[in-house]
Amino acid sequence: MCGIVGYIGERQAAPILLEGLSKLEYRGYDSAGIAVFDDNKIEVAKAKGRLNVLAEKTNDGKTIHGTMGIGHTRWATHGEPSDENAHPHISMSGRFAVVHNGIIENYIALKKKLTDKGFEFISETDTEVIAHLFEYYYKGDIMDAMIRVINRVEGSYALGVLCSDYPDSFVAVRKSSPLIVGLGENENFVASDVTAILKHTRDIYYLEDNEMVVLKKDSVKVYNKDKEEVPKEKFTVDWDVSAAEKGGYEHFMMKEIEEQPKAIRDTISPRIKDGRIVLDDITLTTEDIKNINKIYIVACGSAYHVGVVGKYVIEKMCRIPVEVQVASEFRYCDPIIKKNDLVIVISQSGETADTLAALKEAKNHGARILSIVNVVGSAIANASDDVIYTWAGPEIAVATTKAYSTQLAVIYLIAAYMAEKLGMLTSGEYAKFISEIEALPDKVAEILKSKEELQFLASKFFNCRSIFFIGRNLDYAVSLEGSLKLKEISYIHSEAYAAGELKHGTISLIEDGTLVVALATGRELFDKTVSNVKEVKARGAVVMGVTTQAHENMEDVADYVVKIPEAHEMLLPSLTVIPLQLFGYYVASLKGCDIDKPRNLAKSVTVE
Ligand code: F6R
């Protein structure tokens, strides 16, 4: 979704803005623009399409002088991708330039009011009302104008605003959309996320909702809506710059697939001490855990798929009922949340609009929120009672891999932690489970060594029109993720089905040559899934089986077999998913798809 960068300092702003925007490309966008204060006026350049169109237009920013500016990548919501609809938007007199990430829900009413007052609109966007509102409310003090604007607009926003009356400063504010402040030496920044400014500084402020910031080259001041200065704690990001670079890989997705052993290790190691799981990050006491009545897991997309795994694992290990819901449904279903219910919210970005709204809905019903988040200081993390961070590092490819894997790892830690507190595990079982969790990174690394096998299988099937994924219980949960991974980046239609459910309708879609990827890793249900494999084979399907080394008879029924190492039954999803990620990647690669930035998708979905 939209990305924002702002700069003030001693260097030429435009090239820094363009470079920062290039780091936000992964969020998804279809036009881009910059506004720079130069020679007492605001100069704007914007262009539909990829950032290189804007870069060409401005000779990589060199033709625009000035040392203070704001930049934007736009993912169209209100109005098609076009030069006019691209940000920054300018107020009628040209005094204000505005970049915006989010949605102004009452923009139609505001537009009408402003039009009645003589303001003329040149774009179809909701954002243009903000530029005009600034003009309308401005009486010589930009902060007063900003307060009136944010009191008037409804919805979500991260805003960067230049005013030609202020040659030495610009302002920014956020509510329910991400925005951080970067603190440099004689220069300061704002950005939608850290990756955009990591090259220049690691010192940042996280902004809370409705905190307004005034940036000068040598100072940053944050204010609340009463214009009182708010003291901010400085955070130092420990991500390496290389973490957000491709580092020789053709795609971020492959780099991130390969980073999974490290990401899982980084997530679990600090939380296992002397053979015990230590969740210092959370305040949930043993008493609280014993009192949990029911758990909801709420998330979107792949994070929701982690929740499906979580349901099976937590119910099996803790015998607490778990309901998993997609956030966009949960937020409007008037959930029945009772005293002592726990809501686990899962999100890589920590900014997903539906997940954040679902969290707020759960809170309004009195639920306690435990979130699993990758981005430190993000809105979801801030709004939760407890947060367990996944230490996956920046995930740039739109299709998640390492965030998914680290979220799974945290689910295992939570399940075992709670099971132990509930007395559901003997000390031997607990010790065994922990050592099996610790073994996961090496087992994932082992699977990654046989990438070529998946490349070969992809070469056989990249022309398929439709691919089905089937499995039971945990294998079904992973099927959901395997199918999503394939379809989102390769654009091949795919569905995931509980293997036993296929014959209640969907099996009619199986015809000669249809590929069915059958996951059968669990011991108990292996034979059941094999029966389903036989059913689809009998109807002409070609079957790729994914199973563990122990199951030798998969070869008897499936046309191709992918083997993963043995592991504790509950932990197998961490291994099963790896060949599926690789398969999706290679299929998309053979089809020549834009793997890191699939069409129509955005990395951080900050609108409903
Ligand atoms: C798919 C994918 C998405 C995200 C979903 C939630 O590969 O990445 O389905 O999982 O949009 O995003 P977060 O985790 O940021 O809330």
XYZ file of C-alpha atoms and ligand atoms in Angstrom:
624
model
C 0.000 0.000 0.000
C 1.036 3.648 -0.173
C 4.490 4.568 1.071
C 5.741 7.873 2.458
C 9.227 9.334 2.819
C 10.119 12.817 4.039
C 13.519 14.445 4.330
C 14.968 17.652 5.750
C 18.707 18.295 5.978
C 21.657 19.699 4.090
C 21.696 17.318 1.144
C 19.651 17.533 -2.046
C 16.309 16.045 -1.027
C 14.924 14.630 -4.298
C 17.493 11.826 -4.855
C 17.131 10.802 -1.192
C 13.351 10.719 -1.534
C 13.518 8.629 -4.706
C 15.948 6.225 -3.140
C 13.758 5.947 -0.026
C 10.685 5.335 -2.165
C 12.509 2.559 -3.998
C 12.820 0.779 -0.649
C 9.047 1.056 -0.204
C 8.217 -0.320 -3.643
C 7.577 -3.725 -2.110
C 4.515 -2.330 -0.333
C 2.751 -2.153 -3.714
C 2.042 0.997 -5.789
C 1.011 2.213 -9.207
C 2.235 5.827 -9.281
C 4.739 7.962 -7.433
C 5.574 11.578 -6.744
C 7.706 14.017 -4.800
C 7.363 17.611 -3.615
C 10.448 19.630 -2.727
C 10.695 23.077 -1.235
C 12.975 25.022 -3.544
C 13.532 28.721 -4.041
C 10.620 29.730 -1.814
C 8.109 27.560 -3.619
C 7.065 23.939 -3.721
C 8.104 22.009 -6.793
C 6.217 18.826 -7.616
C 6.978 15.906 -9.925
C 4.756 12.876 -10.256
C 4.203 10.032 -12.651
C 1.947 7.059 -13.189
C 3.689 3.689 -13.249
C 6.939 2.472 -11.794
C 9.332 4.671 -9.898
C 11.811 4.667 -12.753
C 9.350 6.769 -14.791
C 9.571 9.448 -12.106
C 13.316 8.971 -11.837
C 13.673 9.505 -15.606
C 11.439 12.553 -15.492
C 13.661 14.168 -12.856
C 17.038 12.742 -13.898
C 17.134 10.689 -10.699
C 15.973 13.710 -8.750
C 18.924 15.836 -9.829
C 16.792 18.409 -11.655
C 14.874 19.251 -8.493
C 16.919 21.272 -6.029
C 16.121 21.965 -2.401
C 16.951 20.197 0.822
C 13.490 19.474 2.206
C 10.776 17.364 0.621
C 8.186 14.629 0.811
C 7.680 11.620 -1.459
C 4.974 9.049 -2.016
C 4.210 5.779 -3.738
C 0.462 5.406 -4.332
C -1.592 2.222 -4.388
C -4.815 3.409 -5.985
C -7.982 3.311 -3.908
C -9.976 6.437 -4.853
C -9.465 7.059 -8.548
C -7.432 5.175 -11.123
C -3.620 5.243 -11.245
C -2.770 8.485 -13.109
C -0.487 11.516 -12.907
C -3.359 13.646 -11.530
C -4.262 11.151 -8.826
C -0.645 10.568 -7.803
C 0.512 12.309 -4.618
C 1.665 14.865 -3.488
C -1.544 16.873 -3.743
C -1.345 20.620 -3.702
C -3.767 23.096 -2.117
C -5.406 25.608 -4.416
C -2.981 28.451 -3.742
C -0.005 26.098 -3.973
C 0.901 26.785 -0.343
C 0.535 23.189 0.902
C 1.726 19.872 -0.495
C 0.400 16.691 1.105
C 1.246 12.996 0.918
C -1.149 10.559 2.533
C -1.347 6.863 3.324
C -4.761 5.636 4.463
C -8.366 6.440 3.644
C -10.405 9.519 4.495
C -13.833 8.032 5.028
C -15.803 11.298 5.107
C -14.077 12.793 2.072
C -17.259 13.079 -0.007
C -18.918 15.337 2.582
C -15.701 17.332 2.977
C -15.268 17.649 -0.775
C -18.789 19.006 -1.116
C -18.241 21.511 1.652
C -14.950 22.694 0.157
C -16.408 22.847 -3.356
C -19.258 25.010 -2.021
C -16.602 27.300 -0.601
C -14.978 27.646 -4.002
C -12.182 25.065 -3.812
C -11.483 23.327 -7.104
C -10.460 19.681 -7.243
C -8.281 18.263 -9.950
C -8.014 14.657 -8.785
C -10.459 11.919 -7.833
C -8.636 11.152 -4.604
C -9.737 11.437 -1.007
C -6.336 12.970 -0.212
C -6.897 16.181 -2.117
C -9.478 17.250 0.488
C -6.682 17.264 3.065
C -4.562 19.674 1.028
C -7.528 22.021 0.627
C -8.554 21.645 4.268
C -5.081 22.790 5.315
C -5.535 25.852 3.151
C -9.018 26.420 4.539
C -8.025 26.199 8.196
C -4.633 27.899 7.914
C -4.436 31.204 9.748
C -0.651 31.486 9.902
C 0.157 28.548 12.213
C 0.599 25.172 10.561
C 0.145 23.213 13.801
C -3.200 24.878 14.471
C -4.256 24.036 10.930
C -3.111 20.428 11.371
C -5.095 20.039 14.594
C -8.225 21.333 12.901
C -7.678 19.043 9.906
C -7.252 15.893 11.964
C -10.255 16.793 14.093
C -12.304 17.093 10.919
C -11.276 14.009 8.957
C -12.468 10.480 9.702
C -10.537 7.372 8.736
C -6.883 6.464 8.731
C -3.930 8.571 7.762
C -0.219 9.058 7.803
C 0.430 12.538 6.444
C 3.512 14.451 5.404
C 2.871 18.149 4.793
C 5.023 20.912 3.298
C 3.961 24.540 3.629
C 5.692 27.227 1.573
C 5.504 29.615 4.565
C 7.834 27.257 6.450
C 11.132 27.030 4.586
C 12.919 25.305 7.474
C 10.472 22.641 8.624
C 7.763 20.247 7.601
C 5.114 18.413 9.598
C 3.699 14.919 9.779
C 1.056 13.026 11.723
C -0.394 9.541 11.834
C -3.516 7.688 12.875
C -3.956 3.957 12.183
C -1.454 4.121 9.299
C 2.255 3.576 9.807
C 4.773 6.405 10.101
C 8.113 6.524 11.869
C 10.613 9.337 12.399
C 14.297 8.835 11.556
C 16.847 10.866 13.518
C 20.055 11.785 11.687
C 23.001 14.183 12.062
C 21.817 17.539 10.772
C 19.053 15.764 8.911
C 15.808 14.052 9.836
C 13.302 11.806 8.125
C 9.826 10.383 8.212
C 8.912 7.126 6.504
C 6.249 4.463 6.336
C 8.800 1.967 7.527
C 12.379 1.656 8.599
C 13.672 0.140 5.355
C 13.262 3.495 3.578
C 15.740 5.283 5.838
C 17.946 2.483 7.134
C 20.762 3.620 4.884
C 20.872 6.989 6.665
C 19.999 6.242 10.276
C 18.961 3.503 12.668
C 17.682 5.849 15.365
C 13.945 6.239 15.254
C 10.860 7.422 17.075
C 7.648 5.430 16.796
C 4.638 7.732 16.621
C 1.398 7.006 18.449
C -1.975 7.800 16.919
C -2.526 11.543 16.503
C 0.979 12.501 17.499
C 2.159 15.362 15.315
C 5.778 15.899 14.510
C 7.633 19.040 13.434
C 10.890 18.229 11.680
C 13.745 20.682 11.240
C 17.185 19.698 10.062
C 18.557 19.854 13.604
C 15.494 19.090 15.731
C 12.443 16.877 15.923
C 9.557 17.760 18.196
C 6.495 15.636 18.765
C 3.210 17.132 20.007
C -0.188 15.856 21.055
C -3.475 17.339 19.889
C -3.313 19.917 22.696
C -0.039 21.202 21.236
C 1.863 19.916 24.253
C 5.283 18.483 23.514
C 5.441 14.719 24.060
C 8.736 13.198 25.258
C 9.713 10.323 22.942
C 11.939 7.350 23.540
C 14.599 6.792 20.893
C 14.821 3.241 19.495
C 17.834 1.923 17.668
C 16.992 -0.562 14.939
C 19.454 -3.434 14.901
C 18.600 -4.624 11.386
C 21.526 -4.761 9.082
C 21.187 -2.643 5.921
C 21.821 -5.840 3.963
C 18.672 -7.331 5.525
C 16.637 -5.095 3.228
C 18.831 -5.664 0.137
C 18.634 -8.515 -2.361
C 22.232 -9.509 -1.728
C 22.799 -11.243 -5.051
C 19.479 -13.074 -5.126
C 17.219 -12.615 -8.124
C 14.226 -12.106 -5.859
C 13.650 -11.132 -2.256
C 11.311 -14.094 -1.978
C 14.094 -16.627 -2.545
C 16.399 -14.730 -0.216
C 13.719 -14.805 2.448
C 12.984 -18.502 1.875
C 16.669 -19.172 2.467
C 16.740 -16.958 5.548
C 14.177 -19.142 7.302
C 16.547 -21.294 9.358
C 18.130 -18.144 10.806
C 14.791 -16.367 11.295
C 13.326 -19.360 13.171
C 16.490 -19.677 15.277
C 16.482 -15.952 16.101
C 12.843 -16.207 17.154
C 13.107 -19.287 19.365
C 16.632 -19.151 20.837
C 16.179 -16.131 23.120
C 13.032 -17.739 24.487
C 14.475 -21.121 25.439
C 16.694 -20.971 28.510
C 18.061 -23.995 30.358
C 15.620 -26.265 28.586
C 12.573 -24.172 29.458
C 10.435 -21.786 27.465
C 10.742 -18.306 28.931
C 8.265 -15.771 27.631
C 9.563 -12.685 29.415
C 7.726 -10.587 26.884
C 4.271 -11.448 28.207
C 2.469 -10.705 31.449
C 0.068 -13.655 31.266
C 0.475 -15.491 34.599
C 0.023 -19.204 35.255
C -3.233 -18.286 36.991
C -4.384 -16.367 33.883
C -3.551 -19.346 31.682
C -5.442 -21.737 33.948
C -8.455 -19.449 33.752
C -8.532 -19.155 29.948
C -11.958 -20.145 28.789
C -11.494 -19.962 25.041
C -8.897 -18.638 22.602
C -9.655 -16.752 19.414
C -6.966 -16.440 16.794
C -7.576 -13.555 14.417
C -5.500 -12.619 11.366
C -5.520 -12.242 7.567
C -4.056 -14.304 4.722
C -0.997 -16.338 5.583
C -1.083 -15.132 9.174
C -4.599 -16.606 9.344
C -3.151 -19.878 8.025
C -0.726 -19.849 10.945
C -3.812 -19.496 13.122
C -5.306 -22.642 11.565
C -2.159 -24.545 12.551
C -2.409 -22.883 15.974
C -5.925 -24.177 16.489
C -4.869 -27.790 15.984
C -1.709 -27.452 18.072
C -3.155 -25.515 21.019
C -6.301 -27.634 21.208
C -4.276 -30.841 21.104
C -1.651 -29.741 23.599
C -3.660 -27.545 25.972
C -7.226 -28.804 25.507
C -8.474 -25.216 25.367
C -11.043 -24.550 22.618
C -9.649 -22.349 19.860
C -11.624 -20.519 17.185
C -9.742 -19.081 14.211
C -11.305 -16.262 12.243
C -10.224 -14.029 9.401
C -10.014 -10.507 10.748
C -12.250 -8.927 8.101
C -15.090 -11.206 9.274
C -14.338 -11.105 12.975
C -14.484 -7.310 13.101
C -18.115 -7.304 11.973
C -19.468 -10.495 13.544
C -20.226 -9.090 16.997
C -18.022 -11.805 18.525
C -19.149 -13.570 21.665
C -16.240 -12.879 23.960
C -16.535 -13.885 27.556
C -14.502 -13.106 30.646
C -11.170 -14.945 30.519
C -11.175 -15.348 26.737
C -7.836 -14.661 25.114
C -7.503 -13.221 21.622
C -4.281 -13.989 19.762
C -3.700 -11.578 16.890
C -1.095 -12.465 14.262
C 0.436 -9.958 11.850
C 3.798 -9.544 10.154
C 3.426 -5.843 9.433
C 1.476 -5.012 12.559
C -0.442 -2.542 10.410
C -3.054 -4.631 8.553
C -6.213 -2.535 8.759
C -8.662 -5.428 9.211
C -6.505 -7.108 11.839
C -6.111 -3.869 13.755
C -9.857 -3.234 13.618
C -10.553 -6.808 14.773
C -8.169 -6.277 17.674
C -10.014 -3.109 18.657
C -13.351 -4.914 18.370
C -12.071 -7.694 20.639
C -10.805 -5.110 23.124
C -14.160 -3.359 23.127
C -15.661 -6.699 24.137
C -13.215 -6.895 27.040
C -10.805 -9.443 25.599
C -7.178 -9.654 26.559
C -4.928 -9.374 23.482
C -1.730 -11.283 22.875
C -0.213 -10.403 19.526
C 2.466 -12.020 17.405
C 4.058 -9.257 15.337
C 7.206 -8.740 13.282
C 7.420 -4.963 13.120
C 8.436 -3.428 16.430
C 6.324 -0.482 17.540
C 3.646 -1.093 14.916
C 0.015 -0.209 15.566
C -1.021 -3.783 16.435
C 1.917 -4.205 18.793
C 1.096 -0.904 20.490
C -2.565 -1.763 20.928
C -1.967 -5.223 22.464
C -1.755 -6.204 26.125
C 1.153 -8.492 25.341
C 3.356 -8.831 22.256
C 5.652 -11.629 21.209
C 7.856 -10.391 18.400
C 8.937 -12.659 15.588
C 12.546 -11.873 14.815
C 12.275 -12.442 11.066
C 13.896 -9.125 10.103
C 12.439 -7.060 7.283
C 10.272 -9.070 4.897
C 10.193 -7.390 1.508
C 8.641 -9.923 -0.890
C 4.876 -9.532 -0.949
C 4.405 -13.277 -0.514
C 5.364 -14.066 3.047
C 7.699 -16.940 3.849
C 9.989 -16.224 6.766
C 7.343 -14.260 8.669
C 4.961 -17.222 8.302
C 7.637 -19.599 9.581
C 8.526 -17.453 12.573
C 4.862 -16.971 13.442
C 4.506 -20.764 13.466
C 7.533 -20.998 15.756
C 5.909 -18.575 18.202
C 2.669 -20.558 18.134
C 4.646 -23.657 19.144
C 6.314 -21.763 21.978
C 2.970 -20.459 23.238
C 1.340 -23.900 23.008
C 4.121 -25.654 24.886
C 4.412 -22.831 27.440
C 0.713 -23.003 28.226
C 0.561 -26.808 28.129
C 3.352 -26.996 30.679
C 1.678 -24.448 32.974
C -1.568 -26.413 32.678
C 0.187 -29.645 33.601
C -0.683 -31.199 30.250
C 2.884 -32.359 29.512
C 5.132 -34.634 31.520
C 8.614 -33.235 32.065
C 9.898 -35.738 29.522
C 7.358 -34.701 26.892
C 8.101 -31.051 27.559
C 11.868 -31.553 27.209
C 11.383 -33.581 24.026
C 9.094 -30.958 22.501
C 11.581 -28.190 23.236
C 14.486 -30.092 21.738
C 12.357 -30.774 18.664
C 11.573 -27.063 18.328
C 15.288 -26.324 18.605
C 15.983 -28.814 15.833
C 13.643 -27.088 13.376
C 16.130 -24.593 11.865
C 18.541 -27.384 10.857
C 15.736 -29.471 9.390
C 14.478 -26.513 7.357
C 18.051 -25.964 6.140
C 18.216 -29.632 5.125
C 15.055 -29.323 3.001
C 16.433 -26.190 1.353
C 19.386 -28.244 0.109
C 17.100 -30.092 -2.281
C 15.712 -27.056 -4.033
C 16.450 -28.551 -7.453
C 13.900 -31.292 -6.876
C 11.165 -28.675 -6.541
C 12.542 -26.797 -9.528
C 12.196 -29.991 -11.534
C 8.626 -30.544 -10.369
C 7.774 -26.935 -11.163
C 9.099 -27.450 -14.697
C 6.592 -30.299 -15.108
C 3.580 -28.367 -13.877
C 4.049 -24.661 -14.557
C 1.554 -24.837 -17.423
C -1.274 -26.236 -15.291
C -4.538 -24.314 -15.314
C -5.580 -25.398 -11.862
C -3.847 -27.095 -8.935
C -5.422 -28.600 -5.823
C -3.827 -29.034 -2.420
C -5.271 -31.575 -0.003
C -4.462 -32.735 3.509
C -6.030 -33.544 6.846
C -5.727 -31.620 10.122
C -2.287 -29.988 10.256
C -1.633 -31.028 6.666
C -4.845 -29.274 5.696
C -3.671 -26.132 7.507
C -0.440 -26.176 5.500
C -2.370 -26.903 2.269
C -4.067 -23.550 2.706
C -0.699 -21.812 2.759
C 0.773 -23.894 -0.093
C -2.188 -23.067 -2.294
C -2.064 -19.343 -1.471
C 1.675 -19.183 -2.089
C 1.258 -20.751 -5.510
C -1.714 -18.710 -6.685
C -0.639 -15.307 -5.432
C 2.659 -15.303 -7.288
C 2.031 -17.603 -10.283
C -1.606 -16.617 -10.982
C -2.527 -20.295 -11.389
C -5.930 -21.067 -9.970
C -5.601 -23.198 -6.890
C -7.702 -24.442 -4.015
C -6.889 -26.117 -0.762
C -9.256 -28.739 0.534
C -9.560 -30.876 3.606
C -8.827 -34.208 1.954
C -11.982 -35.854 3.266
C -14.166 -33.015 2.032
C -13.173 -33.312 -1.619
C -15.796 -35.860 -2.508
C -18.572 -33.589 -1.262
C -18.413 -31.555 -4.436
C -14.965 -30.424 -5.470
C -13.840 -33.793 -6.799
C -15.986 -33.067 -9.873
C -13.280 -30.611 -10.911
C -10.638 -33.313 -11.121
C -10.016 -34.391 -14.698
C -7.251 -36.082 -16.650
C -3.936 -34.505 -15.759
C -5.149 -32.227 -12.922
C -2.335 -31.820 -10.419
C -3.225 -32.629 -6.820
C -0.591 -31.909 -4.189
C -1.368 -34.298 -1.362
C 0.148 -33.568 2.037
C 0.297 -36.650 4.205
C 2.876 -36.151 6.914
C 0.978 -37.058 10.060
C 1.164 -40.674 11.224
C -2.424 -41.107 12.385
C -4.129 -39.841 9.267
C -1.633 -41.007 6.665
C -3.738 -43.944 5.469
C -6.842 -41.781 5.317
C -5.157 -39.284 3.031
C -3.729 -42.090 0.915
C -7.315 -43.231 0.326
C -8.141 -39.724 -0.906
C -5.106 -39.842 -3.170
C -6.455 -43.055 -4.682
C -9.828 -41.400 -5.234
C -8.355 -38.535 -7.225
C -5.978 -40.834 -9.103
C -8.952 -42.913 -10.166
C -10.371 -39.742 -11.745
C -7.269 -38.951 -13.711
C -5.339 -36.692 -11.324
C -1.558 -36.550 -11.280
C -0.457 -36.573 -7.650
C 2.526 -34.987 -5.995
C 2.717 -36.402 -2.484
C 4.523 -34.620 0.318
C 5.338 -36.826 3.263
C 8.008 -37.681 5.820
C 10.854 -40.097 5.317
C 9.019 -42.684 7.440
C 6.139 -43.105 5.018
C 7.535 -45.355 2.345
C 4.265 -46.366 0.761
C 3.505 -42.901 -0.590
C 5.554 -43.933 -3.626
C 3.004 -46.668 -4.347
C 0.176 -44.222 -4.913
C 1.624 -40.846 -5.876
C 3.282 -40.011 -9.200
C 5.925 -37.856 -7.524
C 6.956 -37.820 -3.899
C 8.677 -35.078 -1.930
C 10.158 -36.201 1.373
C 10.711 -34.062 4.443
C 12.612 -35.040 7.607
C 10.857 -36.590 10.589
C 9.793 -34.300 13.425
C 7.341 -34.095 16.301
C 3.882 -34.386 14.714
C 2.795 -30.933 15.897
C 5.879 -29.306 14.378
C 5.654 -30.830 10.919
C 3.960 -27.750 9.362
C 7.260 -25.865 9.704
C 8.837 -28.439 7.402
C 5.949 -29.250 5.084
C 5.542 -25.651 4.043
C 9.097 -25.304 2.721
C 8.743 -27.460 -0.438
C 5.430 -25.720 -1.122
C 7.048 -22.276 -0.947
C 9.775 -23.483 -3.299
C 7.258 -25.032 -5.676
C 5.238 -21.808 -5.852
C 8.394 -19.773 -6.369
C 9.747 -21.923 -9.215
C 6.378 -22.177 -10.969
C 6.064 -18.367 -10.876
C 9.647 -17.988 -12.031
C 9.113 -20.327 -15.016
C 6.001 -18.374 -15.929
C 8.019 -15.157 -15.861
C 5.885 -13.559 -13.151
C 6.884 -10.526 -11.112
C 7.548 -12.681 -8.052
C 8.300 -10.025 -5.451
C 5.490 -7.729 -6.547
C 2.580 -9.824 -7.803
C -0.159 -7.956 -9.615
C -2.881 -6.268 -7.565
C -1.226 -7.119 -4.259
C 0.340 -4.942 -1.594
C 2.631 -6.015 1.204
C 1.065 -3.991 3.918
C -2.710 -3.813 3.588
C -3.492 -0.628 5.449
C -6.963 -0.151 3.996
C -10.063 -2.179 4.724
C 0.485 -13.809 1.651
C 0.618 -12.707 2.570
C -0.628 -12.107 3.100
C -0.427 -11.618 4.549
C -1.669 -10.867 5.007
C -1.528 -10.376 6.425
O 1.727 -14.274 1.228
O 1.686 -12.256 2.870
O -1.697 -12.994 3.033
O -0.164 -12.709 5.352
O -1.908 -9.766 4.168
O -0.483 -9.470 6.560
P 0.144 -9.159 7.963
O 0.779 -10.398 8.466
O 1.134 -8.066 7.719
O -0.984 -8.724 8.861
